[in-house]
Amino acid sequence: MEISGGWVPVHYVEHGTGRPVLVLHGAGVDHRETEACFEPVFQGAAGLRRIYPDLPGMGRTAAPATLRSADDVLDTLLDFADGVTGGAAYLLVGHSAGAYFAQAMAARRPAQVAGLALVCPLVPGLRDVPEHRAVVGSGELGDEAFRGYFVIQTPEMLERYERYVAPAAALVDEAAMERIGARWALTPDRAPGHPAGYAGPTVVVAGRLDSAVGYAAAVDLLDHHPHASLAVVDDAGHALPHEQPDFLRALLAEWLARAGR
């Protein structure tokens, strides 16, 4: 399905009915990764309409030349959220770069966001990012991209990578990503961590072994989200939603309860 996000038609898939849950994927993938990781989390909770868009320049959502910065992507996502939810309050989940935009959306529209979940969030001011290392596996399974993403390198994780992550690479608009990447930082009054913050029910989940964004900067988010719970998960990297599904399910179940589910 598609719905307009301002001047950009946004492709998405959805499951279920009820309160909208908007789930944003990270860079270089598409909705298939978040759908695979978060559907098992939400399927047991009745009354949730789970919505998985492709972000601009990825999957089946184009990024026209007029879309030139992170601010433009944010505007697209805000317009998409307004259109797909019909103005109803929604829950908002983001992984990696998706969490970067989710934070900004919640800060801009706090009355419309009923709860915010940030998983391995990209945030400004990354620090103390660890070196990548595997905790399970020989380091010889799969290709370099798989080995650089997963810290649990088992045949099961490789199958998930090959099914839900790798196929998106062929659909990425590299020129658009370079154009937007040149202006990847949101302007200060729209960026995550600005004083407006978000005061609704929040959960922040980080991987202790996340070599993409680390976990130290995620801890800092507690200063901007007064009703946030924080979990730093051992033996998990940036692919935490794949590697620690049971832990993620428990954390998001608690968050859903706080958000009124």
Short mmCIF file of C-alpha atoms in Angstrom, two decimals:
data_model
loop_
_atom_site.label_atom_id
_atom_site.label_comp_id
_atom_site.label_asym_id
_atom_site.label_seq_id
_atom_site.Cartn_x
_atom_site.Cartn_y
_atom_site.Cartn_z
CA MET A 1 0.00 0.00 0.00
CA GLU A 2 0.98 3.61 -0.41
CA ILE A 3 -0.07 6.84 1.19
CA SER A 4 1.27 10.33 0.64
CA GLY A 5 3.93 11.63 2.98
CA GLY A 6 3.74 15.22 1.78
CA TRP A 7 5.08 15.09 -1.77
CA VAL A 8 6.44 11.54 -1.37
CA PRO A 9 4.20 8.44 -1.73
CA VAL A 10 5.28 6.13 1.11
CA HIS A 11 4.97 2.37 0.65
CA TYR A 12 3.97 0.36 3.71
CA VAL A 13 2.43 -2.89 4.91
CA GLU A 14 0.15 -3.32 7.88
CA HIS A 15 -1.32 -6.04 10.07
CA GLY A 16 -4.20 -6.08 12.52
CA THR A 17 -6.68 -3.45 13.64
CA GLY A 18 -6.92 -1.04 16.54
CA ARG A 19 -4.48 1.52 17.90
CA PRO A 20 -1.84 2.31 15.26
CA VAL A 21 1.76 1.26 15.92
CA LEU A 22 4.18 2.89 13.48
CA VAL A 23 7.49 0.98 13.21
CA LEU A 24 10.46 2.65 11.47
CA HIS A 25 13.43 0.67 10.13
CA GLY A 26 17.07 1.73 9.96
CA ALA A 27 19.30 2.77 7.08
CA GLY A 28 20.04 0.47 4.16
CA VAL A 29 17.14 -1.93 4.73
CA ASP A 30 13.36 -1.75 4.32
CA HIS A 31 10.17 -2.68 6.14
CA ARG A 32 10.90 -6.41 5.91
CA GLU A 33 13.48 -6.28 8.69
CA THR A 34 11.29 -4.48 11.24
CA GLU A 35 8.27 -6.56 10.20
CA ALA A 36 10.21 -9.78 10.81
CA CYS A 37 11.54 -8.61 14.17
CA PHE A 38 8.54 -6.81 15.65
CA GLU A 39 5.57 -8.83 14.42
CA PRO A 40 6.38 -11.65 16.88
CA VAL A 41 6.48 -8.99 19.61
CA PHE A 42 3.09 -7.47 18.81
CA GLN A 43 1.06 -10.41 17.54
CA GLY A 44 0.16 -11.50 21.06
CA ALA A 45 -1.29 -8.08 21.90
CA ALA A 46 -4.84 -7.61 20.65
CA GLY A 47 -6.08 -4.28 19.34
CA LEU A 48 -2.93 -3.07 17.60
CA ARG A 49 -2.67 -2.04 13.96
CA ARG A 50 1.01 -2.52 13.11
CA ILE A 51 2.27 -0.28 10.28
CA TYR A 52 5.66 -0.83 8.62
CA PRO A 53 6.68 1.84 6.07
CA ASP A 54 9.68 1.91 3.76
CA LEU A 55 11.62 5.07 4.51
CA PRO A 56 12.45 7.38 1.57
CA GLY A 57 15.11 6.01 -0.75
CA MET A 58 14.70 2.47 0.57
CA GLY A 59 12.41 -0.40 -0.29
CA ARG A 60 9.57 0.77 -2.52
CA THR A 61 9.48 4.38 -1.32
CA ALA A 62 11.23 6.73 -3.72
CA ALA A 63 13.27 9.76 -2.71
CA PRO A 64 12.73 12.45 -5.34
CA ALA A 65 15.37 15.10 -5.95
CA THR A 66 13.34 17.56 -3.88
CA LEU A 67 14.05 15.43 -0.79
CA ARG A 68 17.53 16.56 0.18
CA SER A 69 18.00 16.33 3.95
CA ALA A 70 17.03 14.62 7.18
CA ASP A 71 14.61 17.49 7.80
CA ASP A 72 12.84 16.58 4.55
CA VAL A 73 12.65 12.94 5.63
CA LEU A 74 11.20 14.00 8.98
CA ASP A 75 8.54 16.11 7.26
CA THR A 76 7.70 13.15 5.02
CA LEU A 77 7.30 10.82 8.00
CA LEU A 78 5.17 13.29 9.96
CA ASP A 79 2.86 13.74 6.98
CA PHE A 80 2.75 9.96 6.45
CA ALA A 81 1.86 9.40 10.12
CA ASP A 82 -0.93 11.97 9.93
CA GLY A 83 -2.34 10.34 6.81
CA VAL A 84 -2.05 6.67 7.75
CA THR A 85 -3.46 7.14 11.28
CA GLY A 86 -6.19 9.59 10.35
CA GLY A 87 -5.01 11.87 13.14
CA ALA A 88 -5.44 9.22 15.86
CA ALA A 89 -2.85 8.87 18.61
CA TYR A 90 -0.28 6.20 17.78
CA LEU A 91 2.57 4.25 19.28
CA LEU A 92 5.95 4.85 17.68
CA VAL A 93 8.86 2.41 17.41
CA GLY A 94 12.21 2.96 15.75
CA HIS A 95 15.34 0.88 15.19
CA SER A 96 18.70 2.56 14.52
CA ALA A 97 18.17 5.52 12.16
CA GLY A 98 14.45 4.89 12.45
CA ALA A 99 14.79 5.66 16.15
CA TYR A 100 16.53 8.94 15.29
CA PHE A 101 13.47 10.05 13.35
CA ALA A 102 11.05 8.57 15.89
CA GLN A 103 12.55 10.71 18.67
CA ALA A 104 12.12 13.84 16.57
CA MET A 105 8.55 12.90 15.61
CA ALA A 106 7.60 12.41 19.26
CA ALA A 107 9.17 15.73 20.23
CA ARG A 108 7.31 17.52 17.44
CA ARG A 109 3.93 15.82 17.98
CA PRO A 110 3.83 14.73 21.65
CA ALA A 111 0.04 14.84 21.83
CA GLN A 112 -0.24 12.35 18.95
CA VAL A 113 2.43 9.90 20.14
CA ALA A 114 1.03 7.65 22.88
CA GLY A 115 4.35 5.90 23.52
CA LEU A 116 7.89 5.79 22.16
CA ALA A 117 10.20 2.75 21.83
CA LEU A 118 13.81 3.28 20.75
CA VAL A 119 15.86 0.21 19.87
CA CYS A 120 19.60 0.60 19.22
CA PRO A 121 18.93 4.29 18.60
CA LEU A 122 21.10 6.49 16.45
CA VAL A 123 21.52 9.73 18.38
CA PRO A 124 23.77 12.79 18.04
CA GLY A 125 26.96 12.69 20.05
CA LEU A 126 27.81 9.01 19.72
CA ARG A 127 30.62 8.03 22.09
CA ASP A 128 32.43 4.99 23.44
CA VAL A 129 31.35 2.81 20.53
CA PRO A 130 32.94 -0.64 21.02
CA GLU A 131 34.90 -2.58 18.45
CA HIS A 132 32.87 -5.22 16.69
CA ARG A 133 33.32 -8.79 17.88
CA ALA A 134 31.33 -12.00 17.68
CA VAL A 135 30.22 -13.68 20.89
CA VAL A 136 28.85 -16.80 19.18
CA GLY A 137 30.34 -18.34 16.06
CA SER A 138 33.73 -18.73 14.44
CA GLY A 139 33.67 -15.50 12.50
CA GLU A 140 33.70 -17.43 9.23
CA LEU A 141 29.95 -17.78 8.57
CA GLY A 142 28.25 -15.65 5.93
CA ASP A 143 29.62 -12.61 4.13
CA GLU A 144 31.41 -9.57 5.51
CA ALA A 145 28.20 -7.55 5.82
CA PHE A 146 26.58 -10.27 7.94
CA ARG A 147 29.65 -10.68 10.13
CA GLY A 148 29.87 -6.91 10.62
CA TYR A 149 26.21 -6.65 11.71
CA PHE A 150 25.58 -9.69 13.90
CA VAL A 151 27.49 -10.62 17.05
CA ILE A 152 25.60 -13.91 17.32
CA GLN A 153 26.75 -15.63 14.14
CA THR A 154 24.75 -18.83 13.87
CA PRO A 155 23.05 -20.47 10.87
CA GLU A 156 19.70 -19.23 12.23
CA MET A 157 20.92 -15.62 12.30
CA LEU A 158 22.46 -16.00 8.83
CA GLU A 159 19.13 -17.24 7.50
CA ARG A 160 17.39 -14.20 8.98
CA TYR A 161 20.00 -11.89 7.48
CA GLU A 162 19.69 -13.46 4.03
CA ARG A 163 15.90 -13.39 4.16
CA TYR A 164 15.08 -10.05 5.80
CA VAL A 165 18.15 -7.81 5.53
CA ALA A 166 20.28 -8.54 2.47
CA PRO A 167 17.51 -8.33 -0.17
CA ALA A 168 16.91 -4.66 0.67
CA ALA A 169 20.40 -3.67 -0.46
CA ALA A 170 19.44 -3.94 -4.13
CA LEU A 171 16.54 -1.52 -3.60
CA VAL A 172 18.48 1.27 -1.89
CA ASP A 173 18.71 4.49 -3.92
CA GLU A 174 22.40 5.15 -3.31
CA ALA A 175 22.34 8.59 -4.93
CA ALA A 176 19.45 9.65 -2.72
CA MET A 177 21.16 8.27 0.38
CA GLU A 178 24.31 10.23 -0.47
CA ARG A 179 22.28 13.41 -1.07
CA ILE A 180 20.35 13.08 2.19
CA GLY A 181 23.41 11.85 4.06
CA ALA A 182 25.22 15.08 3.28
CA ARG A 183 22.58 16.76 5.47
CA TRP A 184 21.82 13.88 7.81
CA ALA A 185 21.64 15.97 11.02
CA LEU A 186 18.26 17.41 11.89
CA THR A 187 18.24 21.14 12.58
CA PRO A 188 18.66 21.84 16.31
CA ASP A 189 15.03 22.68 17.08
CA ARG A 190 13.91 19.39 15.50
CA ALA A 191 16.70 17.07 16.60
CA PRO A 192 16.46 14.31 19.20
CA GLY A 193 17.59 15.54 22.60
CA HIS A 194 16.53 19.16 22.19
CA PRO A 195 14.92 20.65 25.30
CA ALA A 196 11.35 19.92 24.17
CA GLY A 197 12.03 16.19 24.58
CA TYR A 198 9.13 13.76 24.95
CA ALA A 199 7.44 13.09 28.27
CA GLY A 200 5.27 10.11 27.33
CA PRO A 201 5.92 6.42 28.12
CA THR A 202 9.31 5.56 26.63
CA VAL A 203 11.60 2.56 26.50
CA VAL A 204 15.21 2.66 25.32
CA VAL A 205 16.88 -0.63 24.42
CA ALA A 206 20.59 -0.78 23.55
CA GLY A 207 23.08 -3.54 22.82
CA ARG A 208 26.21 -3.56 24.94
CA LEU A 209 28.18 -4.81 21.92
CA ASP A 210 26.62 -2.44 19.37
CA SER A 211 29.54 -1.40 17.16
CA ALA A 212 27.35 0.86 15.02
CA VAL A 213 25.98 3.30 17.63
CA GLY A 214 27.17 1.92 20.97
CA TYR A 215 25.09 2.16 24.12
CA ALA A 216 26.61 5.09 26.02
CA ALA A 217 24.76 7.79 24.09
CA ALA A 218 21.50 5.88 24.50
CA VAL A 219 21.89 6.18 28.28
CA ASP A 220 21.98 9.97 27.85
CA LEU A 221 18.44 9.86 26.45
CA LEU A 222 17.10 9.45 29.99
CA ASP A 223 17.86 13.14 30.52
CA HIS A 224 15.36 14.06 27.79
CA HIS A 225 12.66 11.46 28.45
CA PRO A 226 11.44 11.74 32.06
CA HIS A 227 9.28 8.59 31.81
CA ALA A 228 11.80 6.33 30.10
CA SER A 229 12.93 2.85 31.05
CA LEU A 230 16.39 1.80 29.89
CA ALA A 231 17.82 -1.65 29.17
CA VAL A 232 21.36 -2.34 28.00
CA VAL A 233 21.35 -5.91 26.76
CA ASP A 234 24.42 -8.11 27.07
CA ASP A 235 25.48 -10.31 24.13
CA ALA A 236 23.62 -8.10 21.66
CA GLY A 237 24.85 -5.81 18.92
CA HIS A 238 23.10 -3.54 16.44
CA ALA A 239 21.07 -6.55 15.28
CA LEU A 240 19.56 -6.86 18.77
CA PRO A 241 15.97 -7.32 17.47
CA HIS A 242 17.15 -10.48 15.71
CA GLU A 243 19.57 -11.68 18.37
CA GLN A 244 17.55 -11.15 21.56
CA PRO A 245 13.86 -11.51 20.59
CA ASP A 246 12.66 -12.81 23.96
CA PHE A 247 14.31 -9.97 25.84
CA LEU A 248 12.88 -7.42 23.39
CA ARG A 249 9.40 -8.95 23.67
CA ALA A 250 9.43 -8.64 27.46
CA LEU A 251 10.67 -5.05 27.40
CA LEU A 252 8.07 -3.96 24.87
CA ALA A 253 5.29 -5.76 26.72
CA GLU A 254 6.09 -3.67 29.80
CA TRP A 255 6.18 -0.54 27.62
CA LEU A 256 2.81 -1.37 26.06
CA ALA A 257 1.31 -1.72 29.54
CA ARG A 258 2.62 1.72 30.50
CA ALA A 259 1.30 3.19 27.26
CA GLY A 260 -2.21 2.04 28.10
CA ARG A 261 -2.35 -1.30 26.33
#
